[in-house]
Amino acid sequence: MHERSLVKALIAQVANLASAQRASRAIEVRVRVGPLSGVEPLLLSGAFEDLAKAALFDGARLTVVEVPLRAHCRKCSAVFNVNNFHFCCDVCGSPDIDTIDGDAVILESVEFALAVNEEPAYGDLL
Amino acid sequence: MATFSKVVSVGRDVLDGAAADAGDFRRRMQGRGILVMHLISSPGAGKTSLLEATARHFAGGARMAVLVGDIATTRDAQRLAPWAPVAQLTTGGACHLELPLVERGLAQLEPLDVEFLFIEDVGNLVCPASHNLGQHRRVIVLSTTEGDDKPGKYPKAFRTSEALVINKLDLLPHVPFSVEAAVEDARRIQPALEVFPLSAKTDEGIAAWCNYLTHERARLLGDIGCTTT
């Protein structure tokens, strides 16, 4: 079960973003996974619940978007879904293809709660 | 104070940071003339036996070191110690190795002057496939006792490997295993796989495997002067 180590990497990325955004907390973390991401969405969510508590993300929601495995053909440039892990081009049959989606755990977006000072900004006074 | 929310788009692989570190590690090893090979397999497929046979074949020739990962015990390191500098990486339950463990193990072996660094991962065909250890090549070891239907069941492990070793050829008369069927299944997933059927016990096929290692090192590191046997 290596979902925990992937979630640790995910939380580190979110933490970096949070400090860059001066966010007080994360509300929703969206990730994209597919058939070759090497994770089980349910286990990913479980690991996130556990580990988020220890970070500043207690109460943050993990949304896992499942996508198909996509590939690009180097020979004919077609972009297609890879079905049944049969890695050859859907159009020309070439085995020379690169997977382009559904093969990693991608952090898509984070919704942060930002605390802002209610004093008017300098520009508003002009 | 008021709060509002803001959505920040990212679109980054969560392992991007680890991949960058792995790239640095690989370049560092490359600068020292070291080819890094990452071995994965299910438990008992014969990764350690393969490395023993490799070391026997290279004895007096190419120099190698081994980092061997296991959940517990130093048994594999003890087996390899007569042949090569070896550090046991015990993961304490973790199902795979990650780069910091590799770096720590390597530090135990320094100063090190070798041509090959083998990283033997924890026996597991799932998690190790997701983690970049800074290897030049990932090798998946499948043995004839496991069945020729395994490639299709572990697509990520086979897709992310560059070479396939089929071990325990000596048992072929006793087990229902077709080398052709296994290779066909594996190449549906990774057409570029180089395949080495061998027996680490009888040394059948070991010369071809070692030849591959030597040539990959020369090709990738641009050093044709390395020792061959």
Short mmCIF file of C-alpha atoms in Angstrom, two decimals:
data_model
loop_
_atom_site.label_atom_id
_atom_site.label_comp_id
_atom_site.label_asym_id
_atom_site.label_seq_id
_atom_site.Cartn_x
_atom_site.Cartn_y
_atom_site.Cartn_z
CA MET A 1 0.00 0.00 0.00
CA HIS A 2 1.92 3.02 -1.20
CA GLU A 3 -1.00 5.44 -1.35
CA ARG A 4 0.29 6.99 1.88
CA SER A 5 3.60 7.98 0.35
CA LEU A 6 1.83 9.48 -2.68
CA VAL A 7 -0.48 11.40 -0.36
CA LYS A 8 2.54 12.70 1.57
CA ALA A 9 3.94 14.09 -1.69
CA LEU A 10 0.51 15.52 -2.52
CA ILE A 11 0.22 17.22 0.86
CA ALA A 12 3.71 18.68 0.50
CA GLN A 13 2.67 20.25 -2.82
CA VAL A 14 -0.54 21.62 -1.35
CA ALA A 15 1.36 23.01 1.65
CA ASN A 16 3.75 24.87 -0.66
CA LEU A 17 0.83 26.35 -2.56
CA ALA A 18 -0.95 27.28 0.66
CA SER A 19 1.98 29.32 1.88
CA ALA A 20 2.42 30.97 -1.53
CA GLN A 21 -1.27 31.91 -1.47
CA ARG A 22 -1.20 32.83 2.23
CA ALA A 23 -4.20 30.58 2.61
CA SER A 24 -5.60 29.76 6.01
CA ARG A 25 -6.74 26.31 4.97
CA ALA A 26 -7.54 24.04 2.04
CA ILE A 27 -11.19 23.33 1.31
CA GLU A 28 -10.95 20.97 -1.62
CA VAL A 29 -8.04 19.15 -3.25
CA ARG A 30 -8.74 17.70 -6.71
CA VAL A 31 -6.55 14.97 -8.17
CA ARG A 32 -6.78 13.12 -11.46
CA VAL A 33 -5.96 9.43 -11.68
CA GLY A 34 -6.30 6.73 -14.29
CA PRO A 35 -5.75 3.03 -14.95
CA LEU A 36 -1.94 3.32 -14.93
CA SER A 37 -1.61 5.71 -11.99
CA GLY A 38 -0.83 2.83 -9.66
CA VAL A 39 -3.35 3.85 -7.03
CA GLU A 40 -6.75 2.77 -5.85
CA PRO A 41 -9.00 5.86 -5.44
CA LEU A 42 -10.67 4.53 -2.30
CA LEU A 43 -7.32 3.88 -0.62
CA LEU A 44 -6.06 7.27 -1.78
CA SER A 45 -9.02 8.97 -0.11
CA GLY A 46 -8.49 6.97 3.08
CA ALA A 47 -4.81 7.90 3.22
CA PHE A 48 -5.70 11.54 2.58
CA GLU A 49 -8.18 11.61 5.47
CA ASP A 50 -5.53 10.23 7.83
CA LEU A 51 -2.66 12.42 6.72
CA ALA A 52 -4.57 15.65 6.18
CA LYS A 53 -5.39 15.71 9.88
CA ALA A 54 -1.71 15.90 10.68
CA ALA A 55 -1.18 18.76 8.24
CA LEU A 56 -3.05 22.03 8.07
CA PHE A 57 -5.73 20.42 5.96
CA ASP A 58 -8.02 19.00 8.59
CA GLY A 59 -11.47 18.99 7.04
CA ALA A 60 -10.16 19.36 3.50
CA ARG A 61 -12.02 17.28 0.95
CA LEU A 62 -10.19 15.12 -1.57
CA THR A 63 -11.95 14.76 -4.91
CA VAL A 64 -10.57 12.00 -7.10
CA VAL A 65 -11.41 12.40 -10.78
CA GLU A 66 -10.99 9.15 -12.70
CA VAL A 67 -9.90 9.46 -16.32
CA PRO A 68 -9.19 6.88 -19.03
CA LEU A 69 -5.66 5.99 -20.11
CA ARG A 70 -4.78 8.25 -23.07
CA ALA A 71 -1.86 7.98 -25.45
CA HIS A 72 -0.28 9.85 -28.35
CA CYS A 73 1.10 8.04 -31.39
CA ARG A 74 4.59 9.17 -32.38
CA LYS A 75 4.05 7.88 -35.90
CA CYS A 76 0.66 9.27 -36.95
CA SER A 77 0.06 11.77 -34.08
CA ALA A 78 -3.32 10.27 -33.22
CA VAL A 79 -4.52 10.70 -29.63
CA PHE A 80 -6.63 7.82 -28.37
CA ASN A 81 -7.75 5.77 -25.37
CA VAL A 82 -5.67 2.72 -24.50
CA ASN A 83 -8.06 -0.14 -23.83
CA ASN A 84 -7.21 -3.36 -21.97
CA PHE A 85 -3.61 -2.16 -21.59
CA HIS A 86 -2.99 -2.96 -25.23
CA PHE A 87 -0.32 -0.40 -25.99
CA CYS A 88 -0.54 0.21 -29.72
CA CYS A 89 -2.02 3.00 -31.82
CA ASP A 90 -5.76 2.80 -32.35
CA VAL A 91 -5.40 4.33 -35.80
CA CYS A 92 -2.19 3.05 -37.43
CA GLY A 93 -1.31 0.15 -35.12
CA SER A 94 2.16 1.46 -34.28
CA PRO A 95 3.58 0.37 -30.90
CA ASP A 96 5.54 3.63 -30.72
CA ILE A 97 3.20 5.52 -28.41
CA ASP A 98 3.50 7.69 -25.32
CA THR A 99 0.93 7.68 -22.56
CA ILE A 100 -0.27 11.23 -21.88
CA ASP A 101 -2.99 10.86 -19.26
CA GLY A 102 -4.21 8.37 -16.71
CA ASP A 103 -0.68 7.20 -15.89
CA ALA A 104 0.12 9.38 -12.85
CA VAL A 105 -1.47 11.10 -9.89
CA ILE A 106 -1.98 14.69 -11.02
CA LEU A 107 -2.83 17.49 -8.63
CA GLU A 108 -5.42 19.38 -10.68
CA SER A 109 -6.44 22.20 -8.39
CA VAL A 110 -6.84 23.31 -4.82
CA GLU A 111 -9.58 25.46 -3.38
CA PHE A 112 -8.18 27.53 -0.54
CA ALA A 113 -9.88 29.61 2.09
CA LEU A 114 -8.19 32.98 2.22
CA ALA A 115 -8.49 35.29 5.16
CA VAL A 116 -8.47 38.91 4.05
CA ASN A 117 -8.25 42.13 5.95
CA GLU A 118 -11.45 44.13 5.61
CA GLU A 119 -9.61 47.44 5.60
CA PRO A 120 -9.89 48.93 2.13
CA ALA A 121 -6.90 48.41 -0.08
CA TYR A 122 -4.77 51.46 -0.81
CA GLY A 123 -5.97 51.56 -4.41
CA ASP A 124 -9.62 51.74 -3.29
CA LEU A 125 -8.95 55.02 -1.46
CA LEU A 126 -7.72 56.89 -4.49
CA MET B 1 -11.29 39.68 8.87
CA ALA B 2 -13.43 38.02 6.18
CA THR B 3 -12.74 34.82 4.35
CA PHE B 4 -13.35 33.87 0.80
CA SER B 5 -12.21 30.99 -1.29
CA LYS B 6 -10.04 30.80 -4.32
CA VAL B 7 -9.40 27.90 -6.68
CA VAL B 8 -5.78 27.53 -7.79
CA SER B 9 -5.15 25.39 -10.87
CA VAL B 10 -2.03 23.24 -10.70
CA GLY B 11 -1.83 20.32 -13.15
CA ARG B 12 1.31 18.76 -11.69
CA ASP B 13 2.25 15.15 -11.10
CA VAL B 14 2.44 14.71 -7.31
CA LEU B 15 5.73 12.89 -7.83
CA ASP B 16 7.31 15.73 -9.84
CA GLY B 17 9.62 16.67 -6.98
CA ALA B 18 10.74 13.07 -6.52
CA ALA B 19 11.29 12.73 -10.28
CA ALA B 20 13.53 15.82 -10.29
CA ASP B 21 15.57 14.40 -7.38
CA ALA B 22 15.83 11.08 -9.22
CA GLY B 23 17.10 12.88 -12.31
CA ASP B 24 19.80 14.59 -10.22
CA PHE B 25 20.81 11.27 -8.70
CA ARG B 26 21.02 9.59 -12.11
CA ARG B 27 23.18 12.39 -13.51
CA ARG B 28 25.46 12.23 -10.47
CA MET B 29 25.93 8.48 -10.92
CA GLN B 30 26.43 8.96 -14.65
CA GLY B 31 29.18 11.50 -13.94
CA ARG B 32 30.96 8.78 -11.96
CA GLY B 33 30.58 6.21 -14.74
CA ILE B 34 27.98 4.22 -12.81
CA LEU B 35 25.02 2.64 -14.59
CA VAL B 36 22.06 2.34 -12.21
CA MET B 37 19.81 -0.69 -12.68
CA HIS B 38 16.53 -1.04 -10.78
CA LEU B 39 15.34 -4.64 -10.31
CA ILE B 40 11.72 -5.40 -9.51
CA SER B 41 9.83 -8.68 -9.24
CA SER B 42 7.39 -10.58 -7.07
CA PRO B 43 8.93 -12.20 -3.95
CA GLY B 44 11.03 -15.23 -4.79
CA ALA B 45 11.41 -14.63 -8.53
CA GLY B 46 15.18 -14.65 -8.11
CA LYS B 47 16.47 -11.07 -8.08
CA THR B 48 19.18 -11.93 -5.57
CA SER B 49 20.07 -15.14 -7.40
CA LEU B 50 20.30 -13.16 -10.63
CA LEU B 51 22.70 -10.72 -8.98
CA GLU B 52 24.80 -13.59 -7.58
CA ALA B 53 25.02 -15.10 -11.06
CA THR B 54 25.83 -11.69 -12.54
CA ALA B 55 28.62 -11.15 -10.00
CA ARG B 56 30.00 -14.64 -10.68
CA HIS B 57 30.05 -13.88 -14.38
CA PHE B 58 31.69 -10.48 -13.89
CA ALA B 59 34.15 -11.79 -11.27
CA GLY B 60 37.46 -10.06 -11.85
CA GLY B 61 35.85 -7.94 -14.57
CA ALA B 62 33.13 -5.31 -14.28
CA ARG B 63 32.71 -3.98 -10.80
CA MET B 64 29.31 -3.78 -9.20
CA ALA B 65 27.62 -2.76 -5.98
CA VAL B 66 24.17 -3.66 -4.72
CA LEU B 67 21.54 -1.95 -2.61
CA VAL B 68 18.97 -4.48 -1.58
CA GLY B 69 15.58 -3.62 -0.17
CA ASP B 70 13.56 -5.87 2.08
CA ILE B 71 10.92 -5.38 4.72
CA ALA B 72 13.05 -7.27 7.25
CA THR B 73 16.31 -9.25 7.69
CA THR B 74 19.73 -8.82 6.10
CA ARG B 75 19.61 -12.25 4.43
CA ASP B 76 19.98 -10.93 0.88
CA ALA B 77 22.90 -8.71 1.82
CA GLN B 78 24.62 -11.66 3.47
CA ARG B 79 24.22 -13.73 0.29
CA LEU B 80 25.67 -10.98 -1.89
CA ALA B 81 28.44 -9.83 0.46
CA PRO B 82 31.02 -12.36 -0.84
CA TRP B 83 30.56 -10.94 -4.34
CA ALA B 84 30.09 -7.19 -4.13
CA PRO B 85 29.83 -4.21 -1.82
CA VAL B 86 26.26 -4.41 -0.58
CA ALA B 87 24.01 -2.43 1.73
CA GLN B 88 20.73 -3.81 3.00
CA LEU B 89 17.89 -1.32 3.02
CA THR B 90 15.26 -2.51 5.47
CA THR B 91 12.01 -0.67 4.96
CA GLY B 92 10.32 -1.72 8.19
CA GLY B 93 7.10 -2.61 6.44
CA ALA B 94 7.08 -0.20 3.53
CA CYS B 95 6.22 -2.02 0.32
CA HIS B 96 8.76 -0.26 -1.92
CA LEU B 97 12.00 1.74 -1.93
CA GLU B 98 12.19 5.49 -2.37
CA LEU B 99 15.18 7.60 -3.32
CA PRO B 100 16.09 8.80 0.22
CA LEU B 101 16.56 5.15 1.28
CA VAL B 102 18.74 4.54 -1.78
CA GLU B 103 20.86 7.61 -0.98
CA ARG B 104 21.29 6.50 2.62
CA GLY B 105 22.33 3.00 1.54
CA LEU B 106 24.77 4.35 -1.00
CA ALA B 107 26.36 6.61 1.64
CA GLN B 108 27.17 3.48 3.66
CA LEU B 109 29.15 2.10 0.72
CA GLU B 110 31.15 5.23 -0.07
CA PRO B 111 33.81 5.66 -1.23
CA LEU B 112 32.62 3.49 -4.08
CA ASP B 113 34.26 2.91 -7.43
CA VAL B 114 32.08 0.64 -9.54
CA GLU B 115 30.57 0.41 -13.01
CA PHE B 116 27.14 -0.87 -12.03
CA LEU B 117 24.86 -0.07 -9.13
CA PHE B 118 22.01 -2.54 -8.79
CA ILE B 119 19.03 -1.53 -6.70
CA GLU B 120 17.01 -4.59 -5.75
CA ASP B 121 13.56 -3.39 -4.71
CA VAL B 122 11.22 -5.06 -2.24
CA GLY B 123 9.56 -8.10 -3.83
CA ASN B 124 6.32 -6.57 -5.12
CA LEU B 125 5.02 -5.97 -8.64
CA VAL B 126 2.78 -3.06 -7.68
CA CYS B 127 4.24 -0.15 -5.70
CA PRO B 128 7.88 -0.18 -6.91
CA ALA B 129 6.63 0.60 -10.43
CA SER B 130 5.46 4.06 -9.31
CA HIS B 131 8.74 5.22 -7.81
CA ASN B 132 11.67 6.58 -9.76
CA LEU B 133 14.92 5.68 -8.00
CA GLY B 134 17.17 7.48 -10.46
CA GLN B 135 17.75 4.31 -12.46
CA HIS B 136 18.98 4.24 -16.02
CA ARG B 137 17.04 1.06 -16.65
CA ARG B 138 14.29 -0.79 -14.84
CA VAL B 139 14.41 -4.58 -15.13
CA ILE B 140 11.47 -6.78 -14.27
CA VAL B 141 12.27 -10.36 -13.25
CA LEU B 142 9.56 -12.94 -13.88
CA SER B 143 10.14 -16.60 -13.04
CA THR B 144 8.69 -19.66 -14.72
CA THR B 145 7.03 -20.80 -11.48
CA GLU B 146 4.84 -17.69 -11.39
CA GLY B 147 2.87 -18.43 -14.54
CA ASP B 148 3.01 -16.87 -17.99
CA ASP B 149 -0.21 -14.89 -17.39
CA LYS B 150 1.41 -12.38 -15.04
CA PRO B 151 2.35 -9.51 -17.40
CA GLY B 152 -1.26 -8.59 -18.16
CA LYS B 153 -2.06 -8.56 -14.44
CA TYR B 154 0.64 -6.03 -13.58
CA PRO B 155 0.57 -3.58 -16.51
CA LYS B 156 2.32 -0.69 -14.78
CA ALA B 157 5.30 -2.79 -13.72
CA PHE B 158 5.78 -4.11 -17.25
CA ARG B 159 4.99 -0.81 -19.02
CA THR B 160 7.62 1.07 -17.00
CA SER B 161 10.38 -1.52 -17.46
CA GLU B 162 12.98 -1.58 -20.22
CA ALA B 163 14.05 -5.19 -19.84
CA LEU B 164 12.42 -8.46 -18.85
CA VAL B 165 14.39 -11.32 -17.32
CA ILE B 166 12.61 -14.67 -17.35
CA ASN B 167 14.30 -16.67 -14.61
CA LYS B 168 14.24 -20.35 -13.58
CA LEU B 169 14.43 -21.70 -17.14
CA ASP B 170 15.83 -24.89 -15.57
CA LEU B 171 12.34 -25.57 -14.14
CA LEU B 172 10.60 -25.24 -17.50
CA PRO B 173 10.10 -29.02 -17.92
CA HIS B 174 8.20 -29.13 -14.62
CA VAL B 175 5.91 -26.12 -14.83
CA PRO B 176 3.14 -25.03 -17.21
CA PHE B 177 4.89 -21.92 -18.49
CA SER B 178 5.35 -20.77 -22.06
CA VAL B 179 8.20 -18.30 -22.57
CA GLU B 180 6.61 -17.24 -25.88
CA ALA B 181 3.21 -16.57 -24.26
CA ALA B 182 4.78 -14.56 -21.43
CA VAL B 183 6.87 -12.48 -23.84
CA GLU B 184 3.90 -11.87 -26.14
CA ASP B 185 1.76 -10.73 -23.19
CA ALA B 186 4.55 -8.50 -21.86
CA ARG B 187 5.22 -6.92 -25.25
CA ARG B 188 1.55 -6.06 -25.70
CA ILE B 189 2.14 -3.77 -22.72
CA GLN B 190 5.70 -2.68 -23.51
CA PRO B 191 6.71 -3.47 -27.12
CA ALA B 192 10.25 -2.17 -26.55
CA LEU B 193 11.07 -4.72 -23.79
CA GLU B 194 14.41 -6.47 -24.17
CA VAL B 195 13.98 -10.08 -23.08
CA PHE B 196 16.49 -12.37 -21.34
CA PRO B 197 15.34 -15.92 -20.62
CA LEU B 198 17.88 -17.45 -18.22
CA SER B 199 18.55 -19.60 -15.23
CA ALA B 200 20.44 -17.97 -12.40
CA LYS B 201 20.99 -21.46 -11.02
CA THR B 202 22.59 -23.12 -14.05
CA ASP B 203 23.96 -19.87 -15.58
CA GLU B 204 22.15 -20.58 -18.86
CA GLY B 205 21.54 -17.19 -20.52
CA ILE B 206 23.62 -15.24 -17.98
CA ALA B 207 26.25 -14.32 -20.56
CA ALA B 208 23.64 -12.64 -22.79
CA TRP B 209 22.25 -10.73 -19.81
CA CYS B 210 25.71 -9.53 -18.77
CA ASN B 211 26.45 -8.59 -22.35
CA TYR B 212 23.33 -6.43 -22.34
CA LEU B 213 24.49 -4.73 -19.12
CA THR B 214 27.90 -3.96 -20.59
CA HIS B 215 26.45 -2.65 -23.83
CA GLU B 216 23.77 -0.54 -22.14
CA ARG B 217 26.47 1.01 -19.98
CA ALA B 218 28.62 1.77 -23.01
CA ARG B 219 25.65 3.13 -24.96
CA LEU B 220 24.17 5.27 -22.19
CA LEU B 221 27.36 6.44 -20.55
CA GLY B 222 29.39 6.74 -23.73
CA ASP B 223 32.18 4.66 -22.21
CA ILE B 224 33.24 1.79 -24.39
CA GLY B 225 36.32 1.07 -22.30
CA CYS B 226 34.51 -0.79 -19.54
CA THR B 227 35.62 -4.25 -18.62
CA THR B 228 33.91 -7.20 -20.15
CA THR B 229 34.42 -10.86 -19.53
#
